[in-house]
Amino acid sequence: MSLPLALIVETALCVLTPSNDKGNVALQVYKGKDEILLSKLILDPSHSILTQSYDCRLRLDTRRPHNGDGFGVGYYTDPKLGPEPCIFTSTIPAWNCINLERLACKTTSSLIFAHVRATTEGTLSDSNCHPFRYNSLMWMHNGNVGAWRHVKRRLVDDIGDQWFLGVKGGTDSEWAFALFLDTMEKMGHHPSFPPPNGFEHKALRQAMLKTIARINKFIKDIPEPHRSAKDLDTRSLLNFAVTDGHTVICTRYVSSRTDEAASLYFSSGTKWVEYEGGHYRMERRDKGADIVLVASEPLTFERDNWVTVPTNSVLTIHRQTVMIHPILDEYYNPSPSYSRSSGFASSKGLVNNETPNGSETKVLAASRKLDGTERVDAKVAINGVAA
Amino acid sequence: MSLPLALIVETALCVLTPSNDKGNVALQVYKGKDEILLSKLILDPSHSILTQSYDCRLRLDTRRPHNGDGFGVGYYTDPKLGPEPCIFTSTIPAWNCINLERLACKTTSSLIFAHVRATTEGTLSDSNCHPFRYNSLMWMHNGNVGAWRHVKRRLVDDIGDQWFLGVKGGTDSEWAFALFLDTMEKMGHHPSFPPPNGFEHKALRQAMLKTIARINKFIKDIPEPHRSAKDLDTRSLLNFAVTDGHTVICTRYVSSRTDEAASLYFSSGTKWVEYEGGHYRMERRDKGADIVLVASEPLTFERDNWVTVPTNSVLTIHRQTVMIHPILDEYYNPSPSYSRSSGFASSKGLVNNETPNGSETKVLAASRKLDGTERVDAKVAINGVAA
Amino acid sequence: MSLPLALIVETALCVLTPSNDKGNVALQVYKGKDEILLSKLILDPSHSILTQSYDCRLRLDTRRPHNGDGFGVGYYTDPKLGPEPCIFTSTIPAWNCINLERLACKTTSSLIFAHVRATTEGTLSDSNCHPFRYNSLMWMHNGNVGAWRHVKRRLVDDIGDQWFLGVKGGTDSEWAFALFLDTMEKMGHHPSFPPPNGFEHKALRQAMLKTIARINKFIKDIPEPHRSAKDLDTRSLLNFAVTDGHTVICTRYVSSRTDEAASLYFSSGTKWVEYEGGHYRMERRDKGADIVLVASEPLTFERDNWVTVPTNSVLTIHRQTVMIHPILDEYYNPSPSYSRSSGFASSKGLVNNETPNGSETKVLAASRKLDGTERVDAKVAINGVAA
Amino acid sequence: MSLPLALIVETALCVLTPSNDKGNVALQVYKGKDEILLSKLILDPSHSILTQSYDCRLRLDTRRPHNGDGFGVGYYTDPKLGPEPCIFTSTIPAWNCINLERLACKTTSSLIFAHVRATTEGTLSDSNCHPFRYNSLMWMHNGNVGAWRHVKRRLVDDIGDQWFLGVKGGTDSEWAFALFLDTMEKMGHHPSFPPPNGFEHKALRQAMLKTIARINKFIKDIPEPHRSAKDLDTRSLLNFAVTDGHTVICTRYVSSRTDEAASLYFSSGTKWVEYEGGHYRMERRDKGADIVLVASEPLTFERDNWVTVPTNSVLTIHRQTVMIHPILDEYYNPSPSYSRSSGFASSKGLVNNETPNGSETKVLAASRKLDGTERVDAKVAINGVAA
């Protein structure tokens, strides 16, 4: 049986990978063959990322957010305007941002990242809003790096000057991006020189997995007795998303064998349709999948549109194909019946309390379609991490 | 029987009048013999106006706010610095405003207004944040003027140039303040020339009641068939608060005989005490009442600290005394058993869904202490309106 | 010679009409056959509207600005996204707005309005930033309405409810736009129903001229002795720009026979070229003119690229043609040698102190190309106003 | 003779030390026996820090500021509210900040820092606005750390975790503050535990001088060939100001023997008087000096009110006394006739181009009043650095 998790759906492949972290952050990825109006993703759906950010807060009854909200959207434009995405960030709540509303109604793109922040590190500042950008690369994070106060200096010391000096804000998420950029460079894929058709998807995926491995290593290197101090939580929630404008890599990951990661979903199809005021669904006219959406929680109430990404796996959207690979490190458990606790992610506000029933099953079913080629690829990816 | 609603408690009188509109707006008044640190009211209480604004939203599941949040606090300083209050407003959410947090920890005052806005008229702008100020007068509103699109021009045409030109923003609340200022002037109490010890409390109360009467008149003057159009809601929720630095006047009012007004509570005592991290209560060491708090919902979980202000009444804090008078117009019903529906205020997000049991009773009990003098005064006030 | 002011340049017509008000406001219009990257107009030119706003302040040594800066840009997108322009406004200085910088580098359009504000009415608020929009129409103003405190109520009373209620901010400029919209409606061209290919350029021009005439009338209606009060300045500086996405109308106007209006320039050609870092010029490869720029001061140091728009005239850009008509009211003087004082506009910071020599001559020379048809049209336009 | 620069003026000593860096930053310190209304320093003077920030820009014709403006004010309150200062920062221009205007009119303090920023490192963010605070300590910087891209990592690696983790923004100025805090701790004066009456002024001064020495050391440690690279400017402009609420330490310093530091002035007297609308002057009724002002450029046009602080010296305000000591390191030149070039500071916009004549003379004259005790003290301070 092994390695069941890569999804391949025939020719015009289809996948979408929503990484759902509910609560303090909501993120969302759109990749389509055609451009879509931003407002159809961000503003109009009754359960859009905007209302998510708003609803998310509904569940945080007991704690007042101590840091800043913030919003960001990044999108790629006509290649004639250059390979870099355009980024719009806002430190006022997304639902109050008149500029966001106006821009979203007049801007189209075929690859969009969106992020709402209500989180734990860094003050309210444009510099702290996701997505982060370097050249053609765009990055988002939903979660937190464990034992950050001990990890920060190790990370800072381990990366090259260019990336060290490029960090403008104060979030663990931006430093994780710097670490990713450093990893890319050290692997021989300098972020300053993107190939005309983008980096290889294997390279991006490996760099992502190595980034996670390096973070885990920093935490392991915290000396005793700090590392075992009772009040130090070394678990990281690492739902990352990165793209170079061609390939999208998303992770759903927790550095724990017993806890569940923050949630993540995807949906794919041929058309994103508003069938009733504010209510959208994904339609699929044929086997193909022209559109892939990844989100920290489902954007529609049509729950069978959405597939859960398994804990501790990496999702790749490349051309018309979506692949899901397990992240085979010490925190991985291959048994589909293995049970993890959602308490940790939940304590961070990162668990959807209305988990759509049956979606886990759906992934496993889908995974049976795996073919051999992809499985090998998955192994390579993992080996890269393990090495 | 008649006129039961004025509260007089012996010598050092005590009352506080919280006008609670839950949901889209939270407002709060502090008046004390001594200065209090702003943070003890605004930031620290576990159920402070900050968390109210935050929690309030918890109940608004189904609608995304279409207009701006905003926050404002106004406070009087040492009289040597002049009779005007200092106003601090913010268009970023109060819980993210680092300046608010820093100022509140280092500022004391004996008369404070605070307001959180998430409402219906006007865009997100400092100009639209309460409290509004003119000279020594400060104004807040929780609710809405009915049929505003029809009333606005009538109001604009009815007030003097000085007040017409002074309006900076676009809210019905600021126009209602302009109307109040115009009323003061026409009554012979020009807001530009406050007496050294403030206006007479009767004058302020009468001006407030006349302001409400003028708003009701504007609505009645809407010509048919507009006035009876099905989609036109002519009911106003008018919880106002005004002060000149000496007297505080608050109303809890709805222009309907069958609906309940937005909620309003008050608490009074001798000391505002943090008995446990983030948990405050009002203490009363003797019969006196050095502190009066009015709030759109209770700031503490000690529910017996809080008294409900009856629907369609006006609360006055003058020196050490609190008085509550009924507003005896066509929307008043003297029967204490008369039942109103909370559906309307609730639809605006202006009803507290955890009404403290027994508080209504408490008011009625308290009201028996009314003495004759005050009753007469109450009559005068009402007559002023009726005329 | 009569009516010298309409510019017609052969077939593929060419004109551009910069309305320059230096000092407290800078505005800029781009209309081209092809789309242009916003940054090439707004950010990159060494004398761009950004640096103008910055430089303008250089001349205001003696007065601290008491009101808000603000920035706005409006542009039309692919017609598939609807006829309305996209508006981006900012209350932080344009040169610090990271979102503006990022958007301008990734957005193209063939019709762009840009405006920098440092002016006299209204507080710092997104609601007060130009350009203003209604449906497909976009509006900017550089200058001020004379005796505004006396005019405001007259204007408010004279316009229909729809436009009265639509005003969100507090500026004379936005109220002037409401007046324009009301004028359009009363002329039978309802702004809510734009024809598929835009309004007729004559209709837009007439509505503009009527708007100016109505403002003049409001001022004349100020009763004595107010109107003659020494401290009341009844002169208006009305450099307006309006467009429906097809036609652009700009005025350079002052309601005075002895004062000069705020400055306004235009440039036209076939290509807008950066010939050296930050230095742009307009090139003309043939007689055609694919690009027209209108600006409150020249955007390049190539002064022969720029033509001064005469005081009290209206400039029309329609398809590939630019026309300039005199505004033949009581403030018009047909003599080209008639001398006006720049003192008034200068006192408002609205005069370019480095007037390019010879540009006035240039306009007159150009005007000799006028043909009969256009002259008649000019008469009609004027008659429309006079009537 | 040696060591001429400490200023002691009789009993109730008097000095003030304005560190003037014109252009990209303006800073200002007030220390008085009595409280002063903030607006009298910040808003009202015709040449206040507000207009300085505004005027400063007047001289920057040729370069557009690439980073954020920002404003900050810090002030100590009644000691009952704790030893920490209150900080108000703003990312909108100071002259547009309505909250600043309202607060300044209603807030008094006897020790105030104010800072306007238009500078070179760090994005526009509240986190990047001066003054910075830790516990009772407050810090401002006017200038830049040389070769910052090479120094940053050295500084980061050299300081303790507490200070490393405390940095929220991205400016060299905030990192310099972290270095100062680290220096204090290593000298045995932990910033977390301020003595009830403040740190000893010698300790604060020595920590300041050691901070400068450590920065110089970091720059010297840049390895060849980086250090000698043509495009690397290793010169630092280090006008710092620090206070613990009791003592104020200001430096005027450049790490060069041939260049002049950014400008700095002080004024002292018994009363700060508005003798005419917007025009202030310092009055001195007797020999005492109850008020000391330090500013990057004179706040009044009464130029004989202002004394230039000599290049490469440190100014101390302690109780009623002001002292100026030379900073006797390799960049010091004792000859009063030694000539430095203002080109470097000027290129950074940090030189006042209207240097008040005769002020340098004034300092030298004043310095003759030095007594032996103070000279010794000065030596100690210097030895601290030299060691």
mmCIF file with all atom_site columns, N, CA and C in Angstrom, chain D residues 235-260:
data_model
loop_
_atom_site.group_PDB
_atom_site.id
_atom_site.type_symbol
_atom_site.label_atom_id
_atom_site.label_alt_id
_atom_site.label_comp_id
_atom_site.label_asym_id
_atom_site.label_entity_id
_atom_site.label_seq_id
_atom_site.pdbx_PDB_ins_code
_atom_site.Cartn_x
_atom_site.Cartn_y
_atom_site.Cartn_z
_atom_site.occupancy
_atom_site.B_iso_or_equiv
_atom_site.pdbx_formal_charge
_atom_site.auth_seq_id
_atom_site.auth_comp_id
_atom_site.auth_asym_id
_atom_site.auth_atom_id
_atom_site.pdbx_PDB_model_num
ATOM 1  N N  . ARG D 1 235 ? 31.730 55.924 7.622  1.00 0.00 ? 235 ARG D N  1
ATOM 2  C CA . ARG D 1 235 ? 31.519 57.003 8.586  1.00 0.00 ? 235 ARG D CA 1
ATOM 3  C C  . ARG D 1 235 ? 30.120 56.955 9.201  1.00 0.00 ? 235 ARG D C  1
ATOM 4  N N  . SER D 1 236 ? 30.069 57.105 10.505 1.00 0.00 ? 236 SER D N  1
ATOM 5  C CA . SER D 1 236 ? 28.777 57.130 11.205 1.00 0.00 ? 236 SER D CA 1
ATOM 6  C C  . SER D 1 236 ? 28.471 58.539 11.688 1.00 0.00 ? 236 SER D C  1
ATOM 7  N N  . LEU D 1 237 ? 27.221 58.908 11.617 1.00 0.00 ? 237 LEU D N  1
ATOM 8  C CA . LEU D 1 237 ? 26.745 60.142 12.254 1.00 0.00 ? 237 LEU D CA 1
ATOM 9  C C  . LEU D 1 237 ? 25.901 59.716 13.448 1.00 0.00 ? 237 LEU D C  1
ATOM 10 N N  . LEU D 1 238 ? 26.433 59.954 14.653 1.00 0.00 ? 238 LEU D N  1
ATOM 11 C CA . LEU D 1 238 ? 25.801 59.392 15.850 1.00 0.00 ? 238 LEU D CA 1
ATOM 12 C C  . LEU D 1 238 ? 25.361 60.485 16.816 1.00 0.00 ? 238 LEU D C  1
ATOM 13 N N  . ASN D 1 239 ? 24.323 61.210 16.458 1.00 0.00 ? 239 ASN D N  1
ATOM 14 C CA . ASN D 1 239 ? 23.702 62.105 17.425 1.00 0.00 ? 239 ASN D CA 1
ATOM 15 C C  . ASN D 1 239 ? 22.617 61.313 18.142 1.00 0.00 ? 239 ASN D C  1
ATOM 16 N N  . PHE D 1 240 ? 22.956 60.877 19.357 1.00 0.00 ? 240 PHE D N  1
ATOM 17 C CA . PHE D 1 240 ? 22.023 60.089 20.158 1.00 0.00 ? 240 PHE D CA 1
ATOM 18 C C  . PHE D 1 240 ? 21.465 60.935 21.296 1.00 0.00 ? 240 PHE D C  1
ATOM 19 N N  . ALA D 1 241 ? 20.289 60.562 21.767 1.00 0.00 ? 241 ALA D N  1
ATOM 20 C CA . ALA D 1 241 ? 19.767 61.147 23.004 1.00 0.00 ? 241 ALA D CA 1
ATOM 21 C C  . ALA D 1 241 ? 19.158 60.017 23.814 1.00 0.00 ? 241 ALA D C  1
ATOM 22 N N  . VAL D 1 242 ? 19.496 59.973 25.085 1.00 0.00 ? 242 VAL D N  1
ATOM 23 C CA . VAL D 1 242 ? 18.901 58.963 25.953 1.00 0.00 ? 242 VAL D CA 1
ATOM 24 C C  . VAL D 1 242 ? 18.526 59.613 27.277 1.00 0.00 ? 242 VAL D C  1
ATOM 25 N N  . THR D 1 243 ? 17.481 59.100 27.900 1.00 0.00 ? 243 THR D N  1
ATOM 26 C CA . THR D 1 243 ? 17.131 59.587 29.232 1.00 0.00 ? 243 THR D CA 1
ATOM 27 C C  . THR D 1 243 ? 16.488 58.463 30.018 1.00 0.00 ? 243 THR D C  1
ATOM 28 N N  . ASP D 1 244 ? 16.586 58.551 31.321 1.00 0.00 ? 244 ASP D N  1
ATOM 29 C CA . ASP D 1 244 ? 15.889 57.603 32.198 1.00 0.00 ? 244 ASP D CA 1
ATOM 30 C C  . ASP D 1 244 ? 14.789 58.317 32.993 1.00 0.00 ? 244 ASP D C  1
ATOM 31 N N  . GLY D 1 245 ? 14.468 59.540 32.571 1.00 0.00 ? 245 GLY D N  1
ATOM 32 C CA . GLY D 1 245 ? 13.460 60.311 33.279 1.00 0.00 ? 245 GLY D CA 1
ATOM 33 C C  . GLY D 1 245 ? 14.059 61.282 34.281 1.00 0.00 ? 245 GLY D C  1
ATOM 34 N N  . HIS D 1 246 ? 15.366 61.114 34.515 1.00 0.00 ? 246 HIS D N  1
ATOM 35 C CA . HIS D 1 246 ? 16.052 61.993 35.465 1.00 0.00 ? 246 HIS D CA 1
ATOM 36 C C  . HIS D 1 246 ? 17.196 62.737 34.796 1.00 0.00 ? 246 HIS D C  1
ATOM 37 N N  . THR D 1 247 ? 18.051 61.985 34.111 1.00 0.00 ? 247 THR D N  1
ATOM 38 C CA . THR D 1 247 ? 19.203 62.560 33.432 1.00 0.00 ? 247 THR D CA 1
ATOM 39 C C  . THR D 1 247 ? 19.000 62.444 31.930 1.00 0.00 ? 247 THR D C  1
ATOM 40 N N  . VAL D 1 248 ? 19.487 63.448 31.197 1.00 0.00 ? 248 VAL D N  1
ATOM 41 C CA . VAL D 1 248 ? 19.461 63.374 29.736 1.00 0.00 ? 248 VAL D CA 1
ATOM 42 C C  . VAL D 1 248 ? 20.898 63.387 29.224 1.00 0.00 ? 248 VAL D C  1
ATOM 43 N N  . ILE D 1 249 ? 21.218 62.459 28.326 1.00 0.00 ? 249 ILE D N  1
ATOM 44 C CA . ILE D 1 249 ? 22.530 62.431 27.676 1.00 0.00 ? 249 ILE D CA 1
ATOM 45 C C  . ILE D 1 249 ? 22.328 62.594 26.173 1.00 0.00 ? 249 ILE D C  1
ATOM 46 N N  . CYS D 1 250 ? 23.023 63.567 25.576 1.00 0.00 ? 250 CYS D N  1
ATOM 47 C CA . CYS D 1 250 ? 22.945 63.743 24.125 1.00 0.00 ? 250 CYS D CA 1
ATOM 48 C C  . CYS D 1 250 ? 24.360 63.760 23.559 1.00 0.00 ? 250 CYS D C  1
ATOM 49 N N  . THR D 1 251 ? 24.542 63.155 22.412 1.00 0.00 ? 251 THR D N  1
ATOM 50 C CA . THR D 1 251 ? 25.854 63.248 21.764 1.00 0.00 ? 251 THR D CA 1
ATOM 51 C C  . THR D 1 251 ? 25.736 63.993 20.441 1.00 0.00 ? 251 THR D C  1
ATOM 52 N N  . ARG D 1 252 ? 26.838 64.630 20.098 1.00 0.00 ? 252 ARG D N  1
ATOM 53 C CA . ARG D 1 252 ? 26.998 65.126 18.723 1.00 0.00 ? 252 ARG D CA 1
ATOM 54 C C  . ARG D 1 252 ? 28.308 64.524 18.244 1.00 0.00 ? 252 ARG D C  1
ATOM 55 N N  . TYR D 1 253 ? 28.234 63.601 17.290 1.00 0.00 ? 253 TYR D N  1
ATOM 56 C CA . TYR D 1 253 ? 29.398 62.773 17.011 1.00 0.00 ? 253 TYR D CA 1
ATOM 57 C C  . TYR D 1 253 ? 29.451 62.342 15.551 1.00 0.00 ? 253 TYR D C  1
ATOM 58 N N  . VAL D 1 254 ? 30.650 62.313 15.002 1.00 0.00 ? 254 VAL D N  1
ATOM 59 C CA . VAL D 1 254 ? 30.885 61.718 13.692 1.00 0.00 ? 254 VAL D CA 1
ATOM 60 C C  . VAL D 1 254 ? 32.176 60.898 13.779 1.00 0.00 ? 254 VAL D C  1
ATOM 61 N N  . SER D 1 255 ? 32.180 59.707 13.189 1.00 0.00 ? 255 SER D N  1
ATOM 62 C CA . SER D 1 255 ? 33.401 58.877 13.252 1.00 0.00 ? 255 SER D CA 1
ATOM 63 C C  . SER D 1 255 ? 34.321 59.238 12.088 1.00 0.00 ? 255 SER D C  1
ATOM 64 N N  . SER D 1 256 ? 34.824 60.452 12.172 1.00 0.00 ? 256 SER D N  1
ATOM 65 C CA . SER D 1 256 ? 35.700 60.984 11.131 1.00 0.00 ? 256 SER D CA 1
ATOM 66 C C  . SER D 1 256 ? 36.484 62.139 11.740 1.00 0.00 ? 256 SER D C  1
ATOM 67 N N  . ARG D 1 257 ? 37.699 62.291 11.308 1.00 0.00 ? 257 ARG D N  1
ATOM 68 C CA . ARG D 1 257 ? 38.474 63.435 11.802 1.00 0.00 ? 257 ARG D CA 1
ATOM 69 C C  . ARG D 1 257 ? 38.295 64.664 10.928 1.00 0.00 ? 257 ARG D C  1
ATOM 70 N N  . THR D 1 258 ? 37.785 64.456 9.738  1.00 0.00 ? 258 THR D N  1
ATOM 71 C CA . THR D 1 258 ? 37.738 65.579 8.799  1.00 0.00 ? 258 THR D CA 1
ATOM 72 C C  . THR D 1 258 ? 36.325 66.095 8.531  1.00 0.00 ? 258 THR D C  1
ATOM 73 N N  . ASP D 1 259 ? 35.338 65.330 8.955  1.00 0.00 ? 259 ASP D N  1
ATOM 74 C CA . ASP D 1 259 ? 33.958 65.768 8.701  1.00 0.00 ? 259 ASP D CA 1
ATOM 75 C C  . ASP D 1 259 ? 33.329 66.314 9.974  1.00 0.00 ? 259 ASP D C  1
ATOM 76 N N  . GLU D 1 260 ? 32.344 67.113 9.761  1.00 0.00 ? 260 GLU D N  1
ATOM 77 C CA . GLU D 1 260 ? 31.615 67.665 10.880 1.00 0.00 ? 260 GLU D CA 1
ATOM 78 C C  . GLU D 1 260 ? 30.400 66.767 11.168 1.00 0.00 ? 260 GLU D C  1
#
